[in-house]
Amino acid sequence: MTTTTTETTAARGAVGTAHTRVEGLAKVTGAARYAGEIPFAELAHGWLVLSTIARGRIRSVESAPVLAMPGVLAVLHHGNAPRVDTDYVGMLGVPDPTCAVFQHDRVPSLGWPVALVVAETSEQAREAAEALVVQYDQEPHDIAFAGGHPDAYPLDGHMPAVTEKGDLEAELTASAVVLDAEYTTPEEHHNPMEPHAATARWDGGRLELVDSNQGATWVVGELAKLFSLDPSAVRVRSEHVGGGFGSKGVRAHQVSAVMAATVLQRPVRVVLTRRQMFSLAGYRSPTSQRIRLGADADGRLRALEHRALSMTSTVHEFIEASAGVARVMYDADAHHTANTVVRLDVPTPTFMRAPGEAPGSFALEAALDELAEKCGIDPIELRLRNEPEKGPVSGLPFSSRNLRACFEEGARRFGWADRDPRPGIRRDGRWLLGTGTAAASFGAGAAPSTAVLTAEADGTFTVRIAAADIGTGARTALTLVAADALEVTPDRVRVRIGDSDFGPAMIAGGSMGTRSWSWAVMAAAGELRERLALSADIPPEGLTVRSDTTAAIGALAQKERHSFGAQFAEVAVDVTTGEVRVRRMLGVFAAGRIVNPLTARNQFVGGMIWGISMALHEEAVRDRVSGGHVGADLAGYHVATHADVPLVEADWVDDPDPDDPVGIKGIGEIGIVGAAAAVANAVWHATGERHRHLPIRPDRVLQAGTGRGSVGERDAGHRR
């Protein structure tokens, strides 16, 4: 019998019980200050000037007229900016040259930083920046992305580019049912509510950066290497962050702020505008994915091929590893996957919520749905028949894999058993109704971190850790973890985060933050309790211990560690207008022990809503003439709004990780995985027409309704 949250929230102690955010009052009253609003004496303001061409060279930067404008203090560009060192490997690999601003006269994409104007006020800096004249020698550019690009090549990212097992062509030939289809996803952007902002200053020979980022340790390491500083000479503070989703790493605004503070010897703040974020904050690359599946008549997979193409810039290699999801979800006698990339004259993409898994799951889970139709098997049953006993590619055991429990509980709650499998049958007035499902998975890793825990003389406890709460509720989760580890109530625990001086810690990324930080807090709490048992009194300065989980995490046995989930969606489609409305969604997840059900549910639901947005709305369009976006703002780039979001429910099954001291896996990203596929599969069930290209816009619905099929549709599937 499946155990749901109604039975697990009664867990002993603070962990597992709903708890409002410890910083909630400060946020709703405005007491919580973000990076762009913290005051500094003698603060100057920098405004970035971005290139207006997509490829070429800077001929001249005509700064003299701008320097004569009121309040202008400096104009930094490639001719006068401090030099930086980019010949290093940082926490996440070699640096993207986009962050190493003003080092040469080359322009590799539209929106490339070419200058920074610094003035006494933000308004003066902006006016001067807009008046700055930059002359270019323009060159032809290429931004055209499409499947089958002749210059594509395989690229290792955080996983090998290519994996191969078995004879693919032989197994496809021997299969009773074959599917061969291409799926595409467009360029997508993060757009966190808080824009990227940083203030740099020198304090007694030490560089301090007040920033909005996803990991102070990460930013310290990059800045120290870029500016040839000892890491101890750099301090990064990032107390409150208004969203990140993978975009808030080391970027042009931080580096240019440090440059300006170095030149002027006063604090300098640089804040990106919403339009600048479309060029400077990274994004999710478009993808073109080919899926070939071969199965026996009973739906057992004999062959699985997933080939994914994404794009990157000409100056840095970043790959959206969409084929990686197939390496976890389903096995086959022949199992081939490949992640390939093509260089174009565009800004460098970056990590975006569930990088690889979000677009990859759309293609794979839509293909599984198509295969189920061809086999005449229920989509859930087909997936369960292909549940692997071990990692399909790695051969490693799963730490736990409770996907079946997610589907069983989700199907019960969603009413899946009453579903008529025939498409285009259900109607509600002018609306055609359909339901769809998809599976989800995301890695559950942990990275070494340190934590400092102090028993104060007044009987309270202070946790110091360089964690980043990017809106997920990390502060609150760590408070609950520490309270249980110390066997005290949460009100006796104070958690301080976002300061690199607290010691190195994992970034908020890869759904590894809370798990990594909690491990360090647990280790520190264990040692502190031992010392308290031997100490009769706590000194006035308190009793402090420091933990480091490097050895413990390094000793973990190799396993396939993942969170899993089952997504369900019901849609209504107006075939006369092409409008698609999601009426309800349900996600059931196996994501380790849930620390705080209140904020966890927010994370799951937020990801699912983003999946609705991905399926029906989000699409960044580039103008081939200019190389830039047609609408680089939240008016031109559509996201789901309140009117687009129906009843969205998220729940979970009991799934503690036996190898984690708290039982945590990770929940930040799995909510979006499979969500778009569930919506697309529901649209097929409503209309009988497959949509392999996101977003499912009204024009595409109408075009499919004419019988011509979706744009670029290719289906070689057949029954032998």
PDB file of C-alpha atoms in Angstrom, residues 143-399:
ATOM      1  CA  ILE A 143      21.960  32.041 -35.699  1.00  0.00           C
ATOM      2  CA  ALA A 144      19.934  29.439 -37.632  1.00  0.00           C
ATOM      3  CA  PHE A 145      19.320  26.372 -35.462  1.00  0.00           C
ATOM      4  CA  ALA A 146      17.771  23.209 -36.878  1.00  0.00           C
ATOM      5  CA  GLY A 147      17.990  19.463 -36.513  1.00  0.00           C
ATOM      6  CA  GLY A 148      20.566  17.777 -38.695  1.00  0.00           C
ATOM      7  CA  HIS A 149      22.893  20.780 -38.663  1.00  0.00           C
ATOM      8  CA  PRO A 150      26.042  19.769 -40.606  1.00  0.00           C
ATOM      9  CA  ASP A 151      28.406  21.302 -38.025  1.00  0.00           C
ATOM     10  CA  ALA A 152      26.987  19.484 -34.992  1.00  0.00           C
ATOM     11  CA  TYR A 153      29.395  17.455 -32.875  1.00  0.00           C
ATOM     12  CA  PRO A 154      29.141  15.379 -29.689  1.00  0.00           C
ATOM     13  CA  LEU A 155      30.128  17.157 -26.479  1.00  0.00           C
ATOM     14  CA  ASP A 156      30.696  15.821 -22.992  1.00  0.00           C
ATOM     15  CA  GLY A 157      29.096  17.976 -20.326  1.00  0.00           C
ATOM     16  CA  HIS A 158      28.330  16.708 -16.837  1.00  0.00           C
ATOM     17  CA  MET A 159      27.879  13.328 -18.529  1.00  0.00           C
ATOM     18  CA  PRO A 160      29.502  11.516 -21.476  1.00  0.00           C
ATOM     19  CA  ALA A 161      28.251  12.728 -24.832  1.00  0.00           C
ATOM     20  CA  VAL A 162      27.549   9.272 -26.268  1.00  0.00           C
ATOM     21  CA  THR A 163      26.537   5.921 -24.792  1.00  0.00           C
ATOM     22  CA  GLU A 164      25.937   2.758 -26.821  1.00  0.00           C
ATOM     23  CA  LYS A 165      24.808  -0.720 -25.881  1.00  0.00           C
ATOM     24  CA  GLY A 166      23.682  -3.448 -28.269  1.00  0.00           C
ATOM     25  CA  ASP A 167      22.976  -3.507 -32.004  1.00  0.00           C
ATOM     26  CA  LEU A 168      20.419  -0.755 -32.548  1.00  0.00           C
ATOM     27  CA  GLU A 169      19.559  -1.438 -36.191  1.00  0.00           C
ATOM     28  CA  ALA A 170      19.205  -5.188 -35.616  1.00  0.00           C
ATOM     29  CA  GLU A 171      16.834  -4.678 -32.688  1.00  0.00           C
ATOM     30  CA  LEU A 172      14.774  -2.127 -34.613  1.00  0.00           C
ATOM     31  CA  THR A 173      14.452  -4.598 -37.470  1.00  0.00           C
ATOM     32  CA  ALA A 174      13.355  -7.330 -35.078  1.00  0.00           C
ATOM     33  CA  SER A 175      10.771  -5.115 -33.356  1.00  0.00           C
ATOM     34  CA  ALA A 176       7.058  -5.592 -33.922  1.00  0.00           C
ATOM     35  CA  VAL A 177       6.381  -1.880 -33.392  1.00  0.00           C
ATOM     36  CA  VAL A 178       8.724   0.972 -34.325  1.00  0.00           C
ATOM     37  CA  LEU A 179       8.501   4.687 -33.652  1.00  0.00           C
ATOM     38  CA  ASP A 180      10.786   7.209 -35.349  1.00  0.00           C
ATOM     39  CA  ALA A 181       9.963  10.823 -34.541  1.00  0.00           C
ATOM     40  CA  GLU A 182      11.554  14.251 -34.116  1.00  0.00           C
ATOM     41  CA  TYR A 183      10.653  16.536 -31.221  1.00  0.00           C
ATOM     42  CA  THR A 184      11.708  20.149 -30.786  1.00  0.00           C
ATOM     43  CA  THR A 185      11.714  22.660 -27.971  1.00  0.00           C
ATOM     44  CA  PRO A 186      12.397  26.403 -28.405  1.00  0.00           C
ATOM     45  CA  GLU A 187      14.820  28.739 -26.688  1.00  0.00           C
ATOM     46  CA  GLU A 188      13.554  29.493 -23.176  1.00  0.00           C
ATOM     47  CA  HIS A 189      14.558  32.024 -20.504  1.00  0.00           C
ATOM     48  CA  HIS A 190      14.657  31.957 -16.690  1.00  0.00           C
ATOM     49  CA  ASN A 191      13.435  35.483 -15.854  1.00  0.00           C
ATOM     50  CA  PRO A 192      13.625  35.343 -12.026  1.00  0.00           C
ATOM     51  CA  MET A 193      11.627  38.118 -10.374  1.00  0.00           C
ATOM     52  CA  GLU A 194      14.741  39.752  -8.921  1.00  0.00           C
ATOM     53  CA  PRO A 195      17.103  40.997 -11.645  1.00  0.00           C
ATOM     54  CA  HIS A 196      20.791  40.182 -11.377  1.00  0.00           C
ATOM     55  CA  ALA A 197      22.550  42.769  -9.199  1.00  0.00           C
ATOM     56  CA  ALA A 198      25.955  43.146  -7.543  1.00  0.00           C
ATOM     57  CA  THR A 199      27.828  45.768  -5.532  1.00  0.00           C
ATOM     58  CA  ALA A 200      31.621  45.568  -5.307  1.00  0.00           C
ATOM     59  CA  ARG A 201      33.900  47.422  -2.922  1.00  0.00           C
ATOM     60  CA  TRP A 202      37.389  47.170  -1.484  1.00  0.00           C
ATOM     61  CA  ASP A 203      37.602  47.111   2.310  1.00  0.00           C
ATOM     62  CA  GLY A 204      41.086  47.170   3.812  1.00  0.00           C
ATOM     63  CA  GLY A 205      42.625  45.411   0.840  1.00  0.00           C
ATOM     64  CA  ARG A 206      39.869  42.817   0.719  1.00  0.00           C
ATOM     65  CA  LEU A 207      37.301  42.568  -2.079  1.00  0.00           C
ATOM     66  CA  GLU A 208      33.697  42.380  -0.916  1.00  0.00           C
ATOM     67  CA  LEU A 209      30.798  41.624  -3.230  1.00  0.00           C
ATOM     68  CA  VAL A 210      27.164  41.930  -2.191  1.00  0.00           C
ATOM     69  CA  ASP A 211      25.403  39.873  -4.793  1.00  0.00           C
ATOM     70  CA  SER A 212      22.348  37.902  -5.855  1.00  0.00           C
ATOM     71  CA  ASN A 213      23.714  34.447  -6.595  1.00  0.00           C
ATOM     72  CA  GLN A 214      23.209  30.727  -6.126  1.00  0.00           C
ATOM     73  CA  GLY A 215      26.425  30.063  -4.243  1.00  0.00           C
ATOM     74  CA  ALA A 216      28.822  32.422  -2.468  1.00  0.00           C
ATOM     75  CA  THR A 217      31.598  29.809  -2.527  1.00  0.00           C
ATOM     76  CA  TRP A 218      31.267  29.509  -6.291  1.00  0.00           C
ATOM     77  CA  VAL A 219      31.441  33.272  -6.865  1.00  0.00           C
ATOM     78  CA  VAL A 220      34.449  33.653  -4.540  1.00  0.00           C
ATOM     79  CA  GLY A 221      36.355  30.991  -6.454  1.00  0.00           C
ATOM     80  CA  GLU A 222      35.647  32.547  -9.841  1.00  0.00           C
ATOM     81  CA  LEU A 223      36.433  36.128  -8.829  1.00  0.00           C
ATOM     82  CA  ALA A 224      39.632  35.078  -7.056  1.00  0.00           C
ATOM     83  CA  LYS A 225      40.857  33.320 -10.190  1.00  0.00           C
ATOM     84  CA  LEU A 226      39.728  36.035 -12.593  1.00  0.00           C
ATOM     85  CA  PHE A 227      41.444  38.805 -10.625  1.00  0.00           C
ATOM     86  CA  SER A 228      44.426  36.705  -9.427  1.00  0.00           C
ATOM     87  CA  LEU A 229      43.497  37.039  -5.744  1.00  0.00           C
ATOM     88  CA  ASP A 230      43.823  34.639  -2.857  1.00  0.00           C
ATOM     89  CA  PRO A 231      40.336  33.298  -2.066  1.00  0.00           C
ATOM     90  CA  SER A 232      40.736  34.552   1.504  1.00  0.00           C
ATOM     91  CA  ALA A 233      40.950  38.080   0.071  1.00  0.00           C
ATOM     92  CA  VAL A 234      37.417  37.831  -1.375  1.00  0.00           C
ATOM     93  CA  ARG A 235      34.148  37.894   0.555  1.00  0.00           C
ATOM     94  CA  VAL A 236      30.777  37.367  -1.116  1.00  0.00           C
ATOM     95  CA  ARG A 237      27.470  37.995   0.658  1.00  0.00           C
ATOM     96  CA  SER A 238      24.112  36.992  -0.777  1.00  0.00           C
ATOM     97  CA  GLU A 239      21.550  36.941   2.011  1.00  0.00           C
ATOM     98  CA  HIS A 240      18.283  37.101   0.048  1.00  0.00           C
ATOM     99  CA  VAL A 241      17.820  36.001  -3.557  1.00  0.00           C
ATOM    100  CA  GLY A 242      14.639  36.519  -5.546  1.00  0.00           C
ATOM    101  CA  GLY A 243      14.904  33.443  -7.737  1.00  0.00           C
ATOM    102  CA  GLY A 244      17.722  31.938  -9.728  1.00  0.00           C
ATOM    103  CA  PHE A 245      16.698  28.750 -11.578  1.00  0.00           C
ATOM    104  CA  GLY A 246      20.289  28.217 -12.741  1.00  0.00           C
ATOM    105  CA  SER A 247      20.912  31.723 -14.083  1.00  0.00           C
ATOM    106  CA  LYS A 248      22.593  33.363 -11.089  1.00  0.00           C
ATOM    107  CA  GLY A 249      26.200  32.325 -11.380  1.00  0.00           C
ATOM    108  CA  VAL A 250      29.198  34.490 -12.290  1.00  0.00           C
ATOM    109  CA  ARG A 251      28.288  36.969 -14.997  1.00  0.00           C
ATOM    110  CA  ALA A 252      29.257  40.272 -16.574  1.00  0.00           C
ATOM    111  CA  HIS A 253      27.623  42.513 -13.970  1.00  0.00           C
ATOM    112  CA  GLN A 254      29.694  41.175 -11.056  1.00  0.00           C
ATOM    113  CA  VAL A 255      32.996  41.285 -12.939  1.00  0.00           C
ATOM    114  CA  SER A 256      32.376  44.770 -14.333  1.00  0.00           C
ATOM    115  CA  ALA A 257      31.400  46.015 -10.863  1.00  0.00           C
ATOM    116  CA  VAL A 258      34.689  44.700  -9.462  1.00  0.00           C
ATOM    117  CA  MET A 259      36.606  46.354 -12.297  1.00  0.00           C
ATOM    118  CA  ALA A 260      34.933  49.704 -11.688  1.00  0.00           C
ATOM    119  CA  ALA A 261      35.402  49.516  -7.918  1.00  0.00           C
ATOM    120  CA  THR A 262      39.084  48.773  -8.514  1.00  0.00           C
ATOM    121  CA  VAL A 263      39.528  51.730 -10.861  1.00  0.00           C
ATOM    122  CA  LEU A 264      37.529  54.242  -8.800  1.00  0.00           C
ATOM    123  CA  GLN A 265      38.322  52.903  -5.321  1.00  0.00           C
ATOM    124  CA  ARG A 266      34.719  53.294  -4.196  1.00  0.00           C
ATOM    125  CA  PRO A 267      31.700  50.974  -4.126  1.00  0.00           C
ATOM    126  CA  VAL A 268      30.082  50.360  -7.512  1.00  0.00           C
ATOM    127  CA  ARG A 269      26.735  48.684  -8.160  1.00  0.00           C
ATOM    128  CA  VAL A 270      25.689  47.123 -11.462  1.00  0.00           C
ATOM    129  CA  VAL A 271      22.106  45.914 -11.981  1.00  0.00           C
ATOM    130  CA  LEU A 272      20.873  44.217 -15.140  1.00  0.00           C
ATOM    131  CA  THR A 273      17.673  45.348 -16.792  1.00  0.00           C
ATOM    132  CA  ARG A 274      15.092  42.791 -17.848  1.00  0.00           C
ATOM    133  CA  ARG A 275      16.137  43.221 -21.498  1.00  0.00           C
ATOM    134  CA  GLN A 276      19.815  42.820 -20.639  1.00  0.00           C
ATOM    135  CA  MET A 277      19.032  39.574 -18.812  1.00  0.00           C
ATOM    136  CA  PHE A 278      17.949  38.056 -22.122  1.00  0.00           C
ATOM    137  CA  SER A 279      21.536  38.478 -23.377  1.00  0.00           C
ATOM    138  CA  LEU A 280      23.647  38.221 -20.221  1.00  0.00           C
ATOM    139  CA  ALA A 281      21.926  35.806 -17.830  1.00  0.00           C
ATOM    140  CA  GLY A 282      21.977  32.638 -19.924  1.00  0.00           C
ATOM    141  CA  TYR A 283      18.992  30.674 -21.187  1.00  0.00           C
ATOM    142  CA  ARG A 284      17.889  27.192 -22.231  1.00  0.00           C
ATOM    143  CA  SER A 285      19.050  26.299 -25.714  1.00  0.00           C
ATOM    144  CA  PRO A 286      16.495  25.145 -28.271  1.00  0.00           C
ATOM    145  CA  THR A 287      16.653  21.417 -28.893  1.00  0.00           C
ATOM    146  CA  SER A 288      16.002  19.047 -31.752  1.00  0.00           C
ATOM    147  CA  GLN A 289      15.629  15.458 -30.571  1.00  0.00           C
ATOM    148  CA  ARG A 290      15.209  12.283 -32.556  1.00  0.00           C
ATOM    149  CA  ILE A 291      13.684   9.309 -30.757  1.00  0.00           C
ATOM    150  CA  ARG A 292      13.654   5.813 -32.226  1.00  0.00           C
ATOM    151  CA  LEU A 293      11.904   3.098 -30.255  1.00  0.00           C
ATOM    152  CA  GLY A 294      11.452  -0.543 -31.126  1.00  0.00           C
ATOM    153  CA  ALA A 295       9.229  -2.834 -29.076  1.00  0.00           C
ATOM    154  CA  ASP A 296       7.716  -6.289 -29.035  1.00  0.00           C
ATOM    155  CA  ALA A 297       3.952  -6.495 -29.464  1.00  0.00           C
ATOM    156  CA  ASP A 298       3.571  -6.522 -25.678  1.00  0.00           C
ATOM    157  CA  GLY A 299       5.392  -3.196 -25.407  1.00  0.00           C
ATOM    158  CA  ARG A 300       8.729  -4.441 -24.108  1.00  0.00           C
ATOM    159  CA  LEU A 301      11.467  -2.213 -25.510  1.00  0.00           C
ATOM    160  CA  ARG A 302      14.049  -3.876 -27.714  1.00  0.00           C
ATOM    161  CA  ALA A 303      15.629  -0.667 -29.031  1.00  0.00           C
ATOM    162  CA  LEU A 304      15.902   2.862 -27.669  1.00  0.00           C
ATOM    163  CA  GLU A 305      17.737   5.684 -29.388  1.00  0.00           C
ATOM    164  CA  HIS A 306      17.664   9.272 -28.134  1.00  0.00           C
ATOM    165  CA  ARG A 307      19.768  11.807 -30.048  1.00  0.00           C
ATOM    166  CA  ALA A 308      19.630  15.437 -28.940  1.00  0.00           C
ATOM    167  CA  LEU A 309      21.007  18.578 -30.557  1.00  0.00           C
ATOM    168  CA  SER A 310      21.376  21.944 -28.813  1.00  0.00           C
ATOM    169  CA  MET A 311      23.256  25.133 -29.597  1.00  0.00           C
ATOM    170  CA  THR A 312      26.015  27.087 -27.896  1.00  0.00           C
ATOM    171  CA  SER A 313      28.013  30.239 -28.534  1.00  0.00           C
ATOM    172  CA  THR A 314      31.183  30.491 -30.577  1.00  0.00           C
ATOM    173  CA  VAL A 315      33.190  31.419 -27.470  1.00  0.00           C
ATOM    174  CA  HIS A 316      32.110  28.784 -24.943  1.00  0.00           C
ATOM    175  CA  GLU A 317      30.800  25.211 -24.993  1.00  0.00           C
ATOM    176  CA  PHE A 318      27.638  24.513 -23.031  1.00  0.00           C
ATOM    177  CA  ILE A 319      25.361  21.589 -23.816  1.00  0.00           C
ATOM    178  CA  GLU A 320      21.730  20.966 -22.937  1.00  0.00           C
ATOM    179  CA  ALA A 321      22.146  17.239 -22.273  1.00  0.00           C
ATOM    180  CA  SER A 322      18.596  16.218 -23.177  1.00  0.00           C
ATOM    181  CA  ALA A 323      19.414  12.606 -24.051  1.00  0.00           C
ATOM    182  CA  GLY A 324      20.607  11.963 -20.507  1.00  0.00           C
ATOM    183  CA  VAL A 325      17.102  11.327 -19.193  1.00  0.00           C
ATOM    184  CA  ALA A 326      16.813   8.163 -21.316  1.00  0.00           C
ATOM    185  CA  ARG A 327      19.872   6.732 -19.567  1.00  0.00           C
ATOM    186  CA  VAL A 328      17.874   6.518 -16.347  1.00  0.00           C
ATOM    187  CA  MET A 329      14.248   5.935 -17.293  1.00  0.00           C
ATOM    188  CA  TYR A 330      14.009   2.867 -19.545  1.00  0.00           C
ATOM    189  CA  ASP A 331      16.178  -0.049 -20.608  1.00  0.00           C
ATOM    190  CA  ALA A 332      16.329  -1.866 -23.932  1.00  0.00           C
ATOM    191  CA  ASP A 333      18.486  -4.577 -25.506  1.00  0.00           C
ATOM    192  CA  ALA A 334      19.976  -1.865 -27.730  1.00  0.00           C
ATOM    193  CA  HIS A 335      20.279   1.471 -25.944  1.00  0.00           C
ATOM    194  CA  HIS A 336      21.944   4.408 -27.746  1.00  0.00           C
ATOM    195  CA  THR A 337      22.012   8.051 -26.626  1.00  0.00           C
ATOM    196  CA  ALA A 338      23.937  11.080 -27.867  1.00  0.00           C
ATOM    197  CA  ASN A 339      24.148  14.754 -26.887  1.00  0.00           C
ATOM    198  CA  THR A 340      25.420  16.968 -29.699  1.00  0.00           C
ATOM    199  CA  VAL A 341      25.894  20.713 -30.059  1.00  0.00           C
ATOM    200  CA  VAL A 342      26.390  23.326 -32.771  1.00  0.00           C
ATOM    201  CA  ARG A 343      28.220  26.653 -32.403  1.00  0.00           C
ATOM    202  CA  LEU A 344      26.285  29.725 -33.530  1.00  0.00           C
ATOM    203  CA  ASP A 345      26.597  33.501 -33.155  1.00  0.00           C
ATOM    204  CA  VAL A 346      24.446  33.621 -30.024  1.00  0.00           C
ATOM    205  CA  PRO A 347      25.059  34.226 -26.309  1.00  0.00           C
ATOM    206  CA  THR A 348      26.097  31.185 -24.291  1.00  0.00           C
ATOM    207  CA  PRO A 349      23.213  29.120 -22.870  1.00  0.00           C
ATOM    208  CA  THR A 350      23.387  27.942 -19.271  1.00  0.00           C
ATOM    209  CA  PHE A 351      21.718  25.768 -16.669  1.00  0.00           C
ATOM    210  CA  MET A 352      17.952  26.290 -16.458  1.00  0.00           C
ATOM    211  CA  ARG A 353      15.614  24.415 -14.129  1.00  0.00           C
ATOM    212  CA  ALA A 354      16.109  20.702 -14.841  1.00  0.00           C
ATOM    213  CA  PRO A 355      18.778  21.280 -17.528  1.00  0.00           C
ATOM    214  CA  GLY A 356      18.551  18.450 -20.042  1.00  0.00           C
ATOM    215  CA  GLU A 357      15.793  16.642 -18.181  1.00  0.00           C
ATOM    216  CA  ALA A 358      13.051  19.208 -18.905  1.00  0.00           C
ATOM    217  CA  PRO A 359      13.311  19.170 -22.737  1.00  0.00           C
ATOM    218  CA  GLY A 360      14.572  15.582 -22.790  1.00  0.00           C
ATOM    219  CA  SER A 361      11.585  14.297 -20.838  1.00  0.00           C
ATOM    220  CA  PHE A 362       9.206  16.039 -23.229  1.00  0.00           C
ATOM    221  CA  ALA A 363      10.639  14.128 -26.174  1.00  0.00           C
ATOM    222  CA  LEU A 364      11.067  10.781 -24.431  1.00  0.00           C
ATOM    223  CA  GLU A 365       7.741  10.756 -22.596  1.00  0.00           C
ATOM    224  CA  ALA A 366       5.807  11.934 -25.656  1.00  0.00           C
ATOM    225  CA  ALA A 367       7.468   9.147 -27.644  1.00  0.00           C
ATOM    226  CA  LEU A 368       6.529   6.569 -24.989  1.00  0.00           C
ATOM    227  CA  ASP A 369       2.939   7.761 -25.249  1.00  0.00           C
ATOM    228  CA  GLU A 370       3.008   7.337 -29.020  1.00  0.00           C
ATOM    229  CA  LEU A 371       4.475   3.859 -28.631  1.00  0.00           C
ATOM    230  CA  ALA A 372       1.738   2.915 -26.161  1.00  0.00           C
ATOM    231  CA  GLU A 373      -0.897   3.947 -28.708  1.00  0.00           C
ATOM    232  CA  LYS A 374       0.752   1.859 -31.431  1.00  0.00           C
ATOM    233  CA  CYS A 375       0.984  -1.152 -29.133  1.00  0.00           C
ATOM    234  CA  GLY A 376      -2.584  -0.735 -27.890  1.00  0.00           C
ATOM    235  CA  ILE A 377      -1.347  -0.629 -24.286  1.00  0.00           C
ATOM    236  CA  ASP A 378      -2.273   1.801 -21.550  1.00  0.00           C
ATOM    237  CA  PRO A 379       0.474   4.485 -21.264  1.00  0.00           C
ATOM    238  CA  ILE A 380       1.069   3.780 -17.572  1.00  0.00           C
ATOM    239  CA  GLU A 381       1.198   0.033 -18.111  1.00  0.00           C
ATOM    240  CA  LEU A 382       3.716   0.444 -20.947  1.00  0.00           C
ATOM    241  CA  ARG A 383       6.019   2.424 -18.692  1.00  0.00           C
ATOM    242  CA  LEU A 384       5.745  -0.063 -15.862  1.00  0.00           C
ATOM    243  CA  ARG A 385       6.501  -2.967 -18.197  1.00  0.00           C
ATOM    244  CA  ASN A 386       9.785  -1.256 -19.003  1.00  0.00           C
ATOM    245  CA  GLU A 387      10.872  -0.513 -15.446  1.00  0.00           C
ATOM    246  CA  PRO A 388      14.618  -1.317 -15.245  1.00  0.00           C
ATOM    247  CA  GLU A 389      16.082  -3.284 -12.332  1.00  0.00           C
ATOM    248  CA  LYS A 390      19.339  -1.307 -12.521  1.00  0.00           C
ATOM    249  CA  GLY A 391      20.755   1.669 -14.358  1.00  0.00           C
ATOM    250  CA  PRO A 392      20.113   1.050 -18.076  1.00  0.00           C
ATOM    251  CA  VAL A 393      23.499   2.499 -19.037  1.00  0.00           C
ATOM    252  CA  SER A 394      25.562   2.488 -15.846  1.00  0.00           C
ATOM    253  CA  GLY A 395      24.491  -0.954 -14.631  1.00  0.00           C
ATOM    254  CA  LEU A 396      24.543   0.451 -11.088  1.00  0.00           C
ATOM    255  CA  PRO A 397      21.818  -0.344  -8.550  1.00  0.00           C
ATOM    256  CA  PHE A 398      19.232   2.329  -7.758  1.00  0.00           C
ATOM    257  CA  SER A 399      19.402   3.779  -4.271  1.00  0.00           C
TER     258      SER A 399
END
